[in-house]
Coordinates of C-alpha atoms in Angstrom, one line a residue:
M30 CA -0.1 0.0 0.0
S31 CA 1.0 3.6 -0.3
A32 CA 1.6 6.3 2.4
E33 CA -1.8 5.8 3.7
S34 CA -2.8 2.1 4.3
N35 CA -6.1 2.4 2.4
Q36 CA -4.4 3.9 -0.9
P37 CA -3.1 1.1 -3.1
A38 CA -0.2 2.1 -5.3
I39 CA -0.7 1.7 -9.0
F40 CA 2.1 1.6 -11.6
L41 CA 0.7 2.9 -14.8
S42 CA 2.6 1.7 -18.1
Y43 CA 1.9 3.1 -21.5
A44 CA 3.5 4.3 -24.7
H45 CA 4.5 7.9 -25.0
D46 CA 2.2 8.4 -27.9
D47 CA -0.8 7.5 -25.6
R48 CA 0.0 10.0 -22.9
L49 CA -3.1 12.1 -23.2
K50 CA -5.4 8.9 -23.1
A51 CA -3.4 7.7 -20.2
Q52 CA -3.9 11.1 -18.5
D53 CA -7.7 10.7 -18.7
L54 CA -7.4 7.2 -17.0
A55 CA -5.0 8.6 -14.2
V56 CA -7.5 11.2 -13.3
A57 CA -10.4 8.8 -13.1
L58 CA -8.4 6.3 -11.0
A59 CA -7.1 9.1 -8.7
R60 CA -10.7 10.2 -8.1
R61 CA -11.1 6.7 -6.7
G62 CA -8.4 7.1 -4.2
Y63 CA -5.6 5.3 -5.8
T64 CA -1.9 6.5 -5.7
L65 CA -0.2 6.2 -9.1
W66 CA 3.3 5.7 -9.9
W67 CA 4.5 6.6 -13.6
D68 CA 7.8 5.7 -15.1
E69 CA 9.8 7.7 -17.4
L70 CA 9.8 6.3 -20.9
I71 CA 13.2 4.7 -21.8
E72 CA 13.4 3.4 -25.3
G73 CA 13.9 -0.1 -26.4
G74 CA 17.0 -2.0 -25.2
A75 CA 17.7 0.2 -22.1
Q76 CA 17.9 -1.4 -18.8
F77 CA 15.7 -0.8 -15.7
A78 CA 16.7 2.3 -13.7
R79 CA 16.8 1.4 -10.1
S80 CA 14.0 3.9 -9.3
I81 CA 11.7 2.2 -12.0
R82 CA 12.5 -1.1 -10.6
D83 CA 11.7 -0.1 -6.9
A84 CA 8.4 1.5 -8.2
L85 CA 7.4 -1.6 -9.9
E86 CA 8.3 -3.8 -6.9
A87 CA 6.5 -1.5 -4.5
A88 CA 3.1 -1.2 -6.7
D89 CA 0.1 -3.1 -5.5
A90 CA -1.0 -3.4 -9.3
V91 CA 0.5 -2.8 -12.7
V92 CA -2.1 -1.3 -15.1
V93 CA -0.8 -1.6 -18.7
L94 CA -2.3 0.4 -21.6
W95 CA -2.0 -1.7 -24.6
S96 CA -2.3 0.0 -28.1
A97 CA -0.8 -0.3 -31.5
K98 CA 2.1 1.7 -30.2
S99 CA 2.7 0.2 -26.8
I100 CA 2.6 -3.5 -28.0
E101 CA 5.7 -2.6 -30.0
S102 CA 7.4 -1.2 -27.0
D103 CA 10.0 -3.5 -25.3
W104 CA 9.9 -1.2 -22.2
V105 CA 6.1 -1.5 -21.8
Q106 CA 6.5 -5.3 -22.3
D107 CA 9.1 -5.4 -19.5
E108 CA 6.9 -3.5 -17.1
A109 CA 3.9 -5.8 -18.1
A110 CA 6.0 -8.8 -17.5
Q111 CA 6.8 -7.6 -14.0
G112 CA 3.2 -7.2 -13.2
R113 CA 2.3 -10.6 -14.7
D114 CA 5.2 -12.4 -12.8
R115 CA 3.8 -10.9 -9.5
K116 CA 0.3 -11.8 -10.5
R117 CA -0.7 -8.1 -10.3
L118 CA -1.2 -7.3 -13.9
V119 CA -4.4 -5.3 -15.1
P120 CA -4.4 -5.0 -18.8
V121 CA -6.4 -2.2 -20.6
S122 CA -6.7 -1.8 -24.3
L123 CA -7.0 1.8 -25.6
D124 CA -7.6 1.0 -29.3
G125 CA -8.9 -2.4 -29.4
S126 CA -5.4 -3.9 -29.9
Q127 CA -4.6 -7.4 -28.5
P128 CA -1.9 -7.8 -26.0
P129 CA 1.3 -9.3 -27.5
L130 CA 1.9 -13.0 -27.1
G131 CA 2.6 -13.9 -23.5
F132 CA 0.0 -11.5 -21.9
R133 CA -3.3 -12.9 -23.7
Q134 CA -4.2 -15.2 -20.8
Y135 CA -5.4 -12.1 -18.8
Q136 CA -8.8 -10.5 -19.7
T137 CA -8.4 -7.3 -21.2
I138 CA -10.6 -4.4 -20.6
D139 CA -11.4 -2.6 -23.9
V140 CA -11.9 1.2 -23.6
S141 CA -11.7 1.7 -27.3
G142 CA -15.4 2.6 -27.8
S143 CA -15.0 5.8 -25.8
R144 CA -12.0 6.8 -27.8
G145 CA -9.6 5.8 -25.1
K146 CA -11.5 8.0 -22.7
P147 CA -12.9 5.5 -20.2
S148 CA -16.7 5.7 -19.4
V149 CA -17.8 5.4 -15.7
A150 CA -18.7 1.6 -16.6
K151 CA -15.2 1.0 -17.9
I152 CA -13.6 2.7 -14.9
E153 CA -15.6 0.6 -12.6
A154 CA -14.6 -2.5 -14.5
I155 CA -10.9 -1.4 -14.2
D156 CA -11.4 -0.8 -10.5
R157 CA -12.8 -4.3 -10.0
A158 CA -9.9 -5.8 -11.8
I159 CA -7.5 -3.9 -9.8
R160 CA -9.2 -5.0 -6.6
A161 CA -9.1 -8.6 -7.9
A162 CA -5.5 -8.4 -8.4
I163 CA -4.7 -7.1 -5.0
G164 CA -7.6 -8.2 -3.0
G165 CA -10.3 -5.8 -1.6
P166 CA -13.6 -4.1 -2.3
A167 CA -14.1 -1.7 -5.1
R168 CA -13.8 2.0 -4.1
A169 CA -16.4 4.9 -4.7
P170 CA -15.1 8.1 -6.4
V171 CA -13.2 10.4 -4.0
R172 CA -14.3 14.1 -4.5
A173 CA -10.9 15.8 -4.2
P174 CA -8.8 18.0 -6.4
V175 CA -6.7 15.6 -8.7
A176 CA -3.3 16.0 -10.4
T177 CA -1.6 14.2 -13.2
S178 CA 1.8 14.4 -14.5
R179 CA 3.8 13.6 -17.6
R180 CA 6.0 10.5 -17.4
G181 CA 7.4 10.9 -13.9
V182 CA 6.7 9.6 -10.4
L183 CA 3.2 10.6 -9.5
A184 CA 1.6 10.2 -6.2
L185 CA -2.1 11.1 -6.1
G186 CA -4.5 10.9 -3.1
A187 CA -7.3 12.6 -1.6
G188 CA -6.2 16.0 -0.1
A189 CA -2.4 15.5 -0.8
V190 CA -0.5 16.0 -4.0
A191 CA 3.1 15.0 -4.9
I192 CA 4.7 14.8 -8.3
A193 CA 8.1 14.1 -9.6
V194 CA 8.8 15.0 -13.3
A195 CA 11.5 13.4 -15.5
G196 CA 12.4 15.5 -18.4
G197 CA 10.8 18.7 -17.4
G198 CA 7.1 18.9 -18.3
V199 CA 4.4 18.6 -15.6
A200 CA 0.6 18.5 -16.2
W201 CA -1.9 19.5 -13.4
Q202 CA -5.8 19.2 -13.7
R203 CA -6.2 22.1 -11.0
G204 CA -3.1 23.3 -9.4
L205 CA -0.4 22.7 -6.8
F206 CA -2.4 24.1 -3.9
G207 CA -5.3 21.7 -4.2
G208 CA -7.7 24.2 -6.0
Y209 CA -7.7 27.1 -8.2
A210 CA -4.9 29.7 -8.1
S211 CA -5.2 32.9 -6.2
G212 CA -4.6 36.3 -7.8
D213 CA -1.4 36.8 -5.9
S214 CA 0.4 33.8 -7.1
I215 CA 3.3 33.7 -9.7
A216 CA 5.7 31.1 -11.1
V217 CA 9.1 32.4 -12.3
L218 CA 9.9 30.0 -15.1
P219 CA 13.7 29.3 -16.0
F220 CA 15.0 32.1 -18.0
K221 CA 16.4 30.9 -21.4
N222 CA 20.0 31.0 -22.2
V223 CA 20.0 32.3 -25.7
G224 CA 23.5 33.1 -26.1
G225 CA 24.2 29.8 -27.7
D226 CA 26.9 28.8 -25.2
P227 CA 26.0 26.1 -22.8
G228 CA 28.6 27.1 -20.4
Q229 CA 26.7 30.3 -19.8
A230 CA 23.7 28.4 -18.3
Y231 CA 24.8 29.2 -14.8
L232 CA 24.1 32.9 -15.6
S233 CA 20.5 32.5 -16.8
D234 CA 19.8 30.0 -13.9
G235 CA 21.3 32.4 -11.4
L236 CA 19.3 35.4 -12.6
T237 CA 16.2 33.2 -12.5
D238 CA 17.0 32.5 -8.9
E239 CA 17.7 36.1 -8.1
V240 CA 14.7 37.6 -9.6
R241 CA 12.5 34.7 -7.8
S242 CA 14.3 35.7 -4.6
A243 CA 13.5 39.5 -5.1
L244 CA 9.9 38.5 -5.6
T245 CA 9.7 36.4 -2.4
R246 CA 10.7 39.5 -0.3
N247 CA 7.3 41.0 -1.2
P248 CA 5.0 39.4 1.6
A249 CA 1.8 40.2 -0.6
L250 CA 2.9 37.6 -3.3
R251 CA 3.0 33.8 -3.1
V252 CA 6.0 32.8 -5.4
L253 CA 6.1 29.1 -6.3
A254 CA 9.7 27.7 -5.5
A255 CA 12.3 26.9 -7.9
T256 CA 11.9 23.1 -7.9
S257 CA 8.2 23.2 -8.7
S258 CA 8.7 26.2 -11.1
N259 CA 11.5 24.5 -13.0
T260 CA 9.2 21.6 -14.0
A261 CA 7.9 23.8 -16.7
R262 CA 11.3 24.5 -18.1
D263 CA 10.7 23.3 -21.6
H264 CA 7.1 23.8 -21.9
V265 CA 5.4 23.7 -25.3
E266 CA 1.9 24.5 -24.1
D267 CA 0.2 27.9 -24.1
A268 CA 0.4 30.2 -20.9
V269 CA -3.1 29.5 -19.8
T270 CA -2.5 25.8 -19.7
I271 CA 0.9 26.1 -17.9
A272 CA -0.6 28.5 -15.3
A273 CA -3.4 26.2 -14.7
R274 CA -1.2 23.1 -14.2
L275 CA 1.3 24.9 -11.7
G276 CA -1.6 26.4 -10.0
V277 CA -0.6 30.1 -10.3
S278 CA -2.2 33.3 -11.7
Y279 CA 0.8 34.6 -13.5
L280 CA 3.9 33.5 -15.3
L281 CA 7.1 35.3 -15.5
E282 CA 9.3 34.3 -18.4
G283 CA 12.6 35.6 -19.6
S284 CA 15.8 35.2 -21.7
V285 CA 19.4 36.1 -21.1
Q286 CA 22.1 36.8 -23.5
R287 CA 25.6 37.9 -22.7
A288 CA 28.1 39.7 -24.7
G289 CA 31.3 40.4 -22.6
D290 CA 30.3 42.2 -19.5
V291 CA 26.9 43.3 -20.9
V292 CA 23.8 41.2 -20.3
R293 CA 20.6 41.5 -22.4
I294 CA 17.6 40.5 -20.4
A295 CA 14.1 40.1 -21.8
A296 CA 11.1 39.5 -19.4
T297 CA 7.4 39.0 -19.9
L298 CA 4.6 38.8 -17.3
T299 CA 1.6 36.8 -18.6
N300 CA -1.8 36.7 -17.0
G301 CA -2.4 32.9 -16.7
K302 CA -6.3 33.3 -16.9
T303 CA -6.4 35.3 -20.1
G304 CA -3.0 34.4 -21.8
F305 CA -2.4 38.1 -22.4
N306 CA 0.9 39.8 -21.5
E307 CA 0.5 42.2 -18.7
W308 CA 4.1 43.7 -19.0
S309 CA 7.3 42.9 -21.1
E310 CA 10.6 44.6 -21.2
S311 CA 14.0 44.1 -22.8
V312 CA 17.0 45.8 -21.3
E313 CA 20.7 45.7 -21.6
R314 CA 22.7 46.2 -18.5
K315 CA 26.2 45.6 -17.4
L316 CA 26.8 42.8 -14.8
T317 CA 27.5 45.4 -12.3
D318 CA 24.0 46.6 -12.5
I319 CA 22.3 43.3 -12.2
F320 CA 21.2 43.4 -8.6
A321 CA 19.5 46.7 -9.1
L322 CA 17.7 45.3 -12.2
Q323 CA 16.4 42.3 -10.3
S324 CA 14.7 44.5 -7.7
E325 CA 13.3 46.7 -10.5
I326 CA 11.8 43.7 -12.3
A327 CA 10.2 42.4 -9.1
A328 CA 8.7 45.8 -8.3
T329 CA 7.3 46.3 -11.8
V330 CA 5.9 42.7 -11.7
A331 CA 4.1 43.4 -8.4
S332 CA 2.7 46.6 -9.8
A333 CA 1.4 44.8 -13.0
M334 CA -0.2 42.2 -10.8
S335 CA -2.0 44.9 -8.8
V336 CA 0.0 44.0 -5.7
H337 CA 0.6 47.4 -4.4
E338 CA 3.2 46.4 -1.8
A339 CA 6.1 46.4 -4.2
V340 CA 9.6 46.2 -2.8
R341 CA 11.7 48.8 -4.9
T342 CA 14.7 48.9 -2.8
P343 CA 17.7 46.9 -4.1
M344 CA 18.2 43.4 -2.9
P345 CA 20.4 43.4 0.1
G346 CA 23.8 41.8 0.1
G347 CA 24.7 42.2 -3.6
T348 CA 27.7 43.5 -5.4
R349 CA 28.7 45.7 -8.4
N350 CA 31.8 43.8 -9.1
A351 CA 31.2 41.7 -12.3
Q352 CA 33.8 39.0 -11.4
A353 CA 32.6 38.5 -7.9
Y354 CA 29.1 38.1 -9.2
E355 CA 30.2 35.6 -11.9
D356 CA 32.2 33.5 -9.4
Y357 CA 29.3 33.6 -7.0
L358 CA 26.9 32.3 -9.6
R359 CA 29.2 29.5 -10.7
G360 CA 29.7 28.5 -7.0
K361 CA 26.0 28.5 -6.4
A362 CA 25.4 26.2 -9.3
L363 CA 27.9 23.8 -8.0
Y364 CA 26.6 23.8 -4.4
N365 CA 23.1 23.4 -5.5
L366 CA 24.1 20.0 -7.2
A367 CA 24.5 18.7 -3.7
K368 CA 26.6 16.0 -5.4
D369 CA 29.8 15.3 -3.2
E370 CA 32.7 16.7 -1.5
A371 CA 34.6 17.6 -4.5
T372 CA 31.9 19.8 -5.9
D373 CA 31.2 21.4 -2.5
R374 CA 34.8 22.2 -2.2
Q375 CA 34.8 23.6 -5.8
A376 CA 31.9 25.8 -4.9
L377 CA 33.9 26.9 -1.7
A378 CA 36.8 28.0 -3.8
L379 CA 34.6 30.0 -6.1
F380 CA 32.9 31.8 -3.0
E381 CA 36.4 32.6 -1.9
N382 CA 37.2 34.2 -5.2
A383 CA 34.0 36.2 -5.1
I384 CA 35.0 37.5 -1.7
A385 CA 38.5 38.3 -2.8
A386 CA 37.1 40.3 -5.6
D387 CA 34.5 42.2 -3.4
P388 CA 35.1 41.7 0.4
D389 CA 31.7 43.4 1.0
F390 CA 29.7 40.9 -1.0
A391 CA 27.3 39.6 1.8
L392 CA 25.7 36.9 -0.3
A393 CA 29.1 35.4 -1.1
H394 CA 30.0 35.4 2.7
A395 CA 26.6 33.7 3.5
A396 CA 27.2 31.2 0.8
R397 CA 30.7 30.3 2.0
S398 CA 29.3 29.8 5.4
R399 CA 26.6 27.4 4.2
V400 CA 29.1 25.3 2.3
L401 CA 31.6 25.3 5.2
S402 CA 28.8 24.0 7.4
S403 CA 28.1 21.3 4.8
I404 CA 31.6 20.2 4.6
A405 CA 32.0 20.1 8.3
S406 CA 28.7 18.1 8.9
S407 CA 29.2 15.7 6.0
Y408 CA 32.9 15.3 5.2
A409 CA 35.3 16.8 7.6
P410 CA 37.4 14.2 9.8
G411 CA 37.0 14.6 13.5
P412 CA 39.7 17.1 14.4
E413 CA 38.5 19.4 11.5
I414 CA 34.8 19.6 12.4
K415 CA 34.9 22.3 15.0
P416 CA 37.5 24.5 13.3
T417 CA 35.4 24.2 10.1
F418 CA 32.3 25.2 11.8
A419 CA 34.1 28.0 13.5
M420 CA 35.0 29.4 10.0
A421 CA 31.3 28.9 9.0
I422 CA 30.3 31.1 12.2
D423 CA 32.7 33.7 11.3
E424 CA 31.5 34.0 7.8
G425 CA 27.8 34.1 8.9
Q426 CA 28.7 37.0 11.2
K427 CA 30.4 38.9 8.4
A428 CA 27.4 38.4 6.2
V429 CA 25.0 39.6 8.8
A430 CA 27.2 42.7 9.7
L431 CA 27.3 43.6 5.8
A432 CA 23.5 42.9 5.1
P433 CA 21.5 43.0 8.4
K434 CA 18.1 42.3 6.4
L435 CA 19.5 39.4 4.3
A436 CA 17.7 36.2 5.1
E437 CA 20.4 34.0 3.7
A438 CA 23.0 35.5 6.1
H439 CA 20.9 34.9 9.2
L440 CA 20.1 31.4 8.1
A441 CA 23.8 30.5 7.5
L442 CA 24.8 31.9 10.9
G443 CA 22.0 30.2 12.7
F444 CA 22.8 26.8 11.1
A445 CA 26.5 27.0 11.8
M446 CA 25.9 28.1 15.5
F447 CA 23.2 25.3 16.0
A448 CA 24.9 22.4 14.1
G449 CA 28.6 23.4 15.0
H450 CA 28.5 24.8 18.5
L451 CA 25.2 23.1 19.6
D452 CA 24.2 26.7 20.6
I453 CA 20.5 26.5 20.9
K454 CA 19.7 29.7 22.6
G455 CA 22.4 31.6 20.6
S456 CA 21.1 30.5 17.3
R457 CA 17.5 31.3 17.9
P458 CA 17.8 35.1 17.1
S459 CA 19.3 34.1 13.7
Y460 CA 16.8 31.8 12.8
D461 CA 13.9 34.1 13.9
A462 CA 15.6 36.9 11.7
A463 CA 15.9 34.5 8.8
Y464 CA 12.3 33.7 8.9
R465 CA 11.3 37.3 9.3
Y466 CA 13.2 38.4 6.2
G467 CA 12.6 35.2 4.3
S468 CA 9.1 33.8 5.0
G469 CA 8.5 33.9 1.3
D470 CA 11.1 31.5 0.3
A471 CA 10.6 27.8 0.7
D472 CA 14.1 26.7 1.5
T473 CA 14.3 29.3 4.4
L474 CA 11.0 28.0 5.7
L475 CA 12.2 24.4 5.5
L476 CA 15.3 25.1 7.5
Y477 CA 13.5 27.3 10.0
A478 CA 10.9 24.5 10.5
L479 CA 13.5 21.9 11.1
Y480 CA 15.3 24.2 13.8
A481 CA 11.9 25.0 15.4
V482 CA 10.9 21.4 15.9
R483 CA 14.3 20.6 17.4
A484 CA 14.1 23.6 19.7
R485 CA 10.7 22.4 21.1
R486 CA 8.5 24.8 19.2
P487 CA 6.4 22.3 17.3
K488 CA 3.5 24.7 16.4
E489 CA 5.9 27.1 14.6
A490 CA 7.6 24.2 12.9
R491 CA 4.3 22.8 11.5
A492 CA 3.1 26.3 10.3
A493 CA 6.5 26.8 8.5
I494 CA 6.7 23.5 6.8
E495 CA 3.2 23.6 5.7
R496 CA 3.9 26.8 4.0
A497 CA 7.1 25.4 2.5
V498 CA 5.2 22.4 1.1
A499 CA 2.5 24.7 -0.5
L500 CA 5.4 26.9 -2.1
D501 CA 7.4 23.9 -3.3
P502 CA 5.3 20.7 -3.5
L503 CA 7.6 19.1 -6.1
N504 CA 10.7 19.4 -3.9
P505 CA 11.7 16.0 -2.2
R506 CA 13.7 18.0 0.5
T507 CA 10.6 19.8 1.5
H508 CA 8.5 16.4 2.0
R509 CA 11.5 14.9 3.8
A510 CA 11.5 17.8 6.1
A511 CA 7.8 17.5 6.6
G512 CA 8.3 13.7 7.4
T513 CA 11.0 14.5 9.9
I514 CA 8.7 17.1 11.7
G515 CA 5.9 14.5 11.7
F516 CA 8.2 11.8 13.2
V517 CA 9.5 14.1 16.0
T518 CA 6.0 15.2 17.0
R519 CA 5.0 11.5 17.0
D520 CA 2.6 11.9 14.1
Y521 CA 4.0 8.7 12.6
A522 CA 1.2 8.1 10.1
G523 CA 1.7 11.7 8.7
A524 CA 5.4 11.3 8.6
I525 CA 5.1 8.0 6.7
G526 CA 3.1 9.9 4.0
H527 CA 5.7 12.6 3.6
F528 CA 8.6 10.2 3.5
R529 CA 6.8 8.3 0.8
R530 CA 6.2 11.4 -1.2
A531 CA 9.9 12.5 -0.9
L532 CA 10.9 9.1 -2.2
A533 CA 8.5 9.3 -5.0
L534 CA 10.2 12.4 -6.1
N535 CA 13.6 11.1 -5.6
P536 CA 13.9 7.3 -4.9
A537 CA 17.7 7.8 -4.1
M538 CA 17.3 10.4 -1.4
G539 CA 19.4 9.9 1.7
N540 CA 17.8 9.3 5.2
A541 CA 14.2 9.2 3.9
N542 CA 14.1 5.2 3.6
A543 CA 15.6 4.8 7.1
F544 CA 13.1 7.2 8.7
L545 CA 10.3 5.8 6.7
G546 CA 11.1 2.5 8.2
L547 CA 11.4 3.9 11.7
G548 CA 8.0 5.4 11.3
L549 CA 6.5 2.1 10.2
T550 CA 8.3 0.5 13.0
Q551 CA 6.7 2.6 15.5
L552 CA 3.4 1.6 14.2
G553 CA 4.3 -2.0 14.4
R554 CA 4.3 -2.5 10.7
F555 CA 7.7 -4.4 10.8
V556 CA 7.5 -6.1 7.2
E557 CA 6.9 -2.8 5.5
A558 CA 9.6 -1.2 7.7
R559 CA 12.2 -3.7 6.7
A560 CA 11.6 -3.3 3.1
A561 CA 11.9 0.4 3.3
I562 CA 15.2 0.3 5.5
A563 CA 16.8 -2.2 3.1
K564 CA 16.8 0.7 0.4
E565 CA 18.5 3.2 2.7
P566 CA 21.9 4.3 0.9
S567 CA 23.5 5.6 4.2
A568 CA 25.1 2.8 6.2
M569 CA 24.8 4.9 9.4
F570 CA 21.1 5.4 9.1
R571 CA 20.3 2.0 7.7
L572 CA 22.1 0.1 10.4
T573 CA 20.6 2.4 13.2
A574 CA 17.1 1.7 11.9
L575 CA 17.6 -2.0 11.4
A576 CA 18.9 -2.6 14.8
I577 CA 16.0 -0.8 16.4
L578 CA 13.6 -2.7 14.1
D579 CA 15.0 -6.1 14.9
H580 CA 14.8 -5.3 18.7
R581 CA 11.3 -4.1 18.5
A582 CA 10.3 -7.2 16.5
G583 CA 11.9 -9.6 19.0
N584 CA 14.9 -10.6 17.0
Q585 CA 17.6 -9.4 19.5
A586 CA 20.5 -11.5 18.0
A587 CA 19.9 -9.7 14.6
A588 CA 19.6 -6.4 16.4
E589 CA 23.0 -6.8 18.2
K590 CA 24.6 -7.7 14.8
S591 CA 23.4 -4.6 13.3
Y592 CA 24.6 -2.4 16.2
Q593 CA 28.0 -4.0 16.1
A594 CA 28.2 -3.2 12.4
L595 CA 27.2 0.3 13.1
V596 CA 30.0 0.6 15.6
S597 CA 32.7 -0.9 13.3
Q598 CA 31.7 0.5 10.0
V599 CA 30.8 4.1 11.1
G600 CA 32.6 4.5 14.4
D601 CA 32.6 7.7 16.3
A602 CA 30.9 9.5 13.5
A603 CA 27.6 7.7 14.7
L604 CA 27.8 8.2 18.4
Y605 CA 24.5 9.9 18.6
Q606 CA 23.0 7.1 16.6
Q607 CA 24.6 4.4 18.7
A608 CA 23.0 6.2 21.7
E609 CA 19.6 6.0 20.1
V610 CA 20.1 2.2 19.7
M611 CA 21.2 1.7 23.3
A612 CA 18.2 3.8 24.5
Q613 CA 15.9 1.5 22.4
F614 CA 17.7 -1.5 23.8
G615 CA 16.9 -0.3 27.3
R616 CA 20.6 0.1 28.1
A617 CA 20.3 3.7 29.8
D618 CA 24.0 3.7 31.1
A619 CA 25.5 2.9 27.6
A620 CA 23.1 5.4 26.1
M621 CA 24.1 8.3 28.3
A622 CA 27.9 7.4 28.1
L623 CA 27.6 7.6 24.3
L624 CA 25.7 10.9 24.5
M625 CA 28.4 12.4 26.6
R626 CA 31.1 11.3 24.1
A627 CA 28.9 12.7 21.4
R628 CA 28.9 16.1 23.3
Q629 CA 32.7 16.0 23.7
V630 CA 33.4 15.7 19.9
G631 CA 30.5 18.0 18.9
D632 CA 28.5 15.5 17.2
S633 CA 25.7 17.6 15.4
G634 CA 23.2 14.9 15.9
L635 CA 22.8 16.3 19.5
T636 CA 20.6 19.1 17.8
A637 CA 17.8 16.6 17.8
I638 CA 18.2 15.3 21.5
A639 CA 15.4 17.3 23.1
S640 CA 12.6 16.0 20.7
D641 CA 13.9 12.6 19.5
P642 CA 11.3 9.9 19.9
L643 CA 14.1 7.3 19.7
L644 CA 15.5 8.6 23.0
D645 CA 12.2 8.4 25.0
P646 CA 13.3 5.5 27.0
V647 CA 15.9 7.6 28.7
A648 CA 14.0 11.0 28.7
G649 CA 13.2 10.7 32.4
D650 CA 16.7 9.8 33.4
P651 CA 18.1 12.8 35.6
R652 CA 21.4 12.7 33.6
F653 CA 19.6 13.0 30.4
I654 CA 17.4 15.8 31.7
A655 CA 20.6 17.6 32.9
L656 CA 22.3 17.2 29.6
V657 CA 19.4 18.6 27.7
R658 CA 19.3 21.6 30.0
D659 CA 23.1 22.3 29.7
L660 CA 22.8 22.1 25.9
G661 CA 20.4 25.1 26.3
F662 CA 17.1 23.4 25.5
G663 CA 15.7 24.6 28.7

C-alpha cells in the first residue's frame, strides 16, 4: 500500500504516444483514491533504472495500457512482465489492440469505444480488476482535487498531491495548492540561455533564482519555489495551460544573452487566466547593475499584478563587481548540485574568489558559510569539524554585519551555530531573523521549521513546513523535512506519508528510507519497515534503523549484529545514533555514556536530542534531563 494504508499504489505503464489517453485514465483512478506511479519512458533496449524497478516492486498493481504503439514497446512489455510475474497485472486496451503473445491469458478491458477516454462503467470494470489483483472491495469515487503528470513519479491521493517529473514537463488538472490559483500567485519559469553557449547556463539560472528571490521579499505575493517552477522549463503548451497546471495566476518568463560584460535580459509577465501579456521589457545592463535590475523587475511585476506592496529597494547583500558576481553564480550552481565533497569544495573556492574580488559581498559570505557547514557536517574528519564550523560562524557573522536584512546571512549563521556549536539559545535570534526576512522562500521556511521542531517549538515548525510544502510541492527535500517534523512530533502516520512522497520524487534520497522504516516500526508494521530500511543508501542510518527494528520485532541477535556493524563501520561519526540504539535496547547507562562522548566531539546529532522519539526510553533519566538543559534547550 502507499503512504496511507487504504491507498493502493498503481504503476501505470503506457507508450509515450498514448500520454493524453493515459492522463484521462489516471485522473479517473485518482478520483477513486489510488496512488499512481508513472515511469519515465526509456526506449527499447535500455535497462531498468533503479527507481523504476523499485516503483514496480512496490506497486500493488500494474495497469498496462495496450495500443498499437505500446505492443511494440520493449519497455512497456518489460513492465507488463513484472506485473504478470507478480500476479498483479491489469491489462487495458486503448484502441482495441490485442496484447502481445505472453499476455493474452489475462482478460483485457477494452476502452476503445470511448476513444480511449473511459466511461464510468469502464472505470468501474478497471477498478474491479485492480481489486481482484490485490484483494479488496471496489472504491467509490473520491471528491478531491486531482493532479496528473507527464512521465515521472506521480503520487495522487485525496487531499495531498506529490509529483516528480522526469524531463521537465508537468501536467496538473487544477493546481499545486489543491484548488484554483489565487490572484497573488506567480511562477518564475527558468530564464532561457539564448547566447548559444551552454557554459553560460549558470548565468541564466542564477538570474532566475535572484529574480525569484527578489519577488519573495514581497509579503503580498505567493511565489512558487524553484523546484516546482522548473518543471515547466521546456514547456510547449500555452500560458493559460501552464499556469493552470502550476496552480498560479501569473507566469514570469525571460531570456538572457551575454556579450562580454553586458547582459541583455528580456522578461514577460503573462496573465495565466487570459493568456495576455501584462508587461514585457528588454534591457541591456552591465553585470555590475544586475542586482538593481532584479529588484526593478520584481517591483514592476508586483505593480502589474496589482500588488501594491512593491519592494523597490535593491536586494540586500549584492555586489557591483562583475567578476565577484560571476564567481558567486558559478559557486552557487555547483553547491546546488549537492553531489559530493569535490563539488562542495569547488563551490567553496569560487565563493572565496568572489569575496576576494569584493570583500563586502554579503551573499558570497553567506554562501561560504553554508558550504563550510556542509563540509563540516558531512565530510570533515573529527579534528577538523569544530574549526570548520568556527569558520562558518565567522563567515555568517560577516554576512549579517554587511547586510542585516539578508535572510540567507541569518540562516547561514543560525545553522552554523546550531549544528556546529550546539548553541541552541544563541542560534534562535538568527533563525527568527531569517524567518522574518525570508518567509516567502521555501528553503528558508524548511530550515527554520527543522530548527523550530528541534528547539521544542512544534506549532511554529508545523506552520512553517506547511507553507514550505505549499510553495514547493515538487521538492523531495521539503517532503523529507515535513516527514521529519511528523516523526519528531509523534505523528507517525503523517510522517510516513511525507517520506513516501519524498521518495516518489527522488527514490535515491538519503535518510528518507531509514526514517520511513522507523516510522513504520513505531506503528508495528515491521514487514513494510524492513523493506524500506533495506533501500537506505546511508550505512549509518540503515544500520541504526535495522538494529531498532529487529529489537522491536523480537529478534535481538540480529539487532545486536546490526549495532556492532554500526560501531565497526561508522565508528565515532555515529555516536549519537549508537546512543539511540542503546536507548531503544533499554541500556540507559550505555546510552548516556555515548551521548556524553557525542557532546565532547561536537556530534551535530545532538541538535535533535530534546525531541527525539528514539531517546524516549531515557527521557526521564536525571542525567539526560541535565544534559538537555546544559545544551540550552531549557
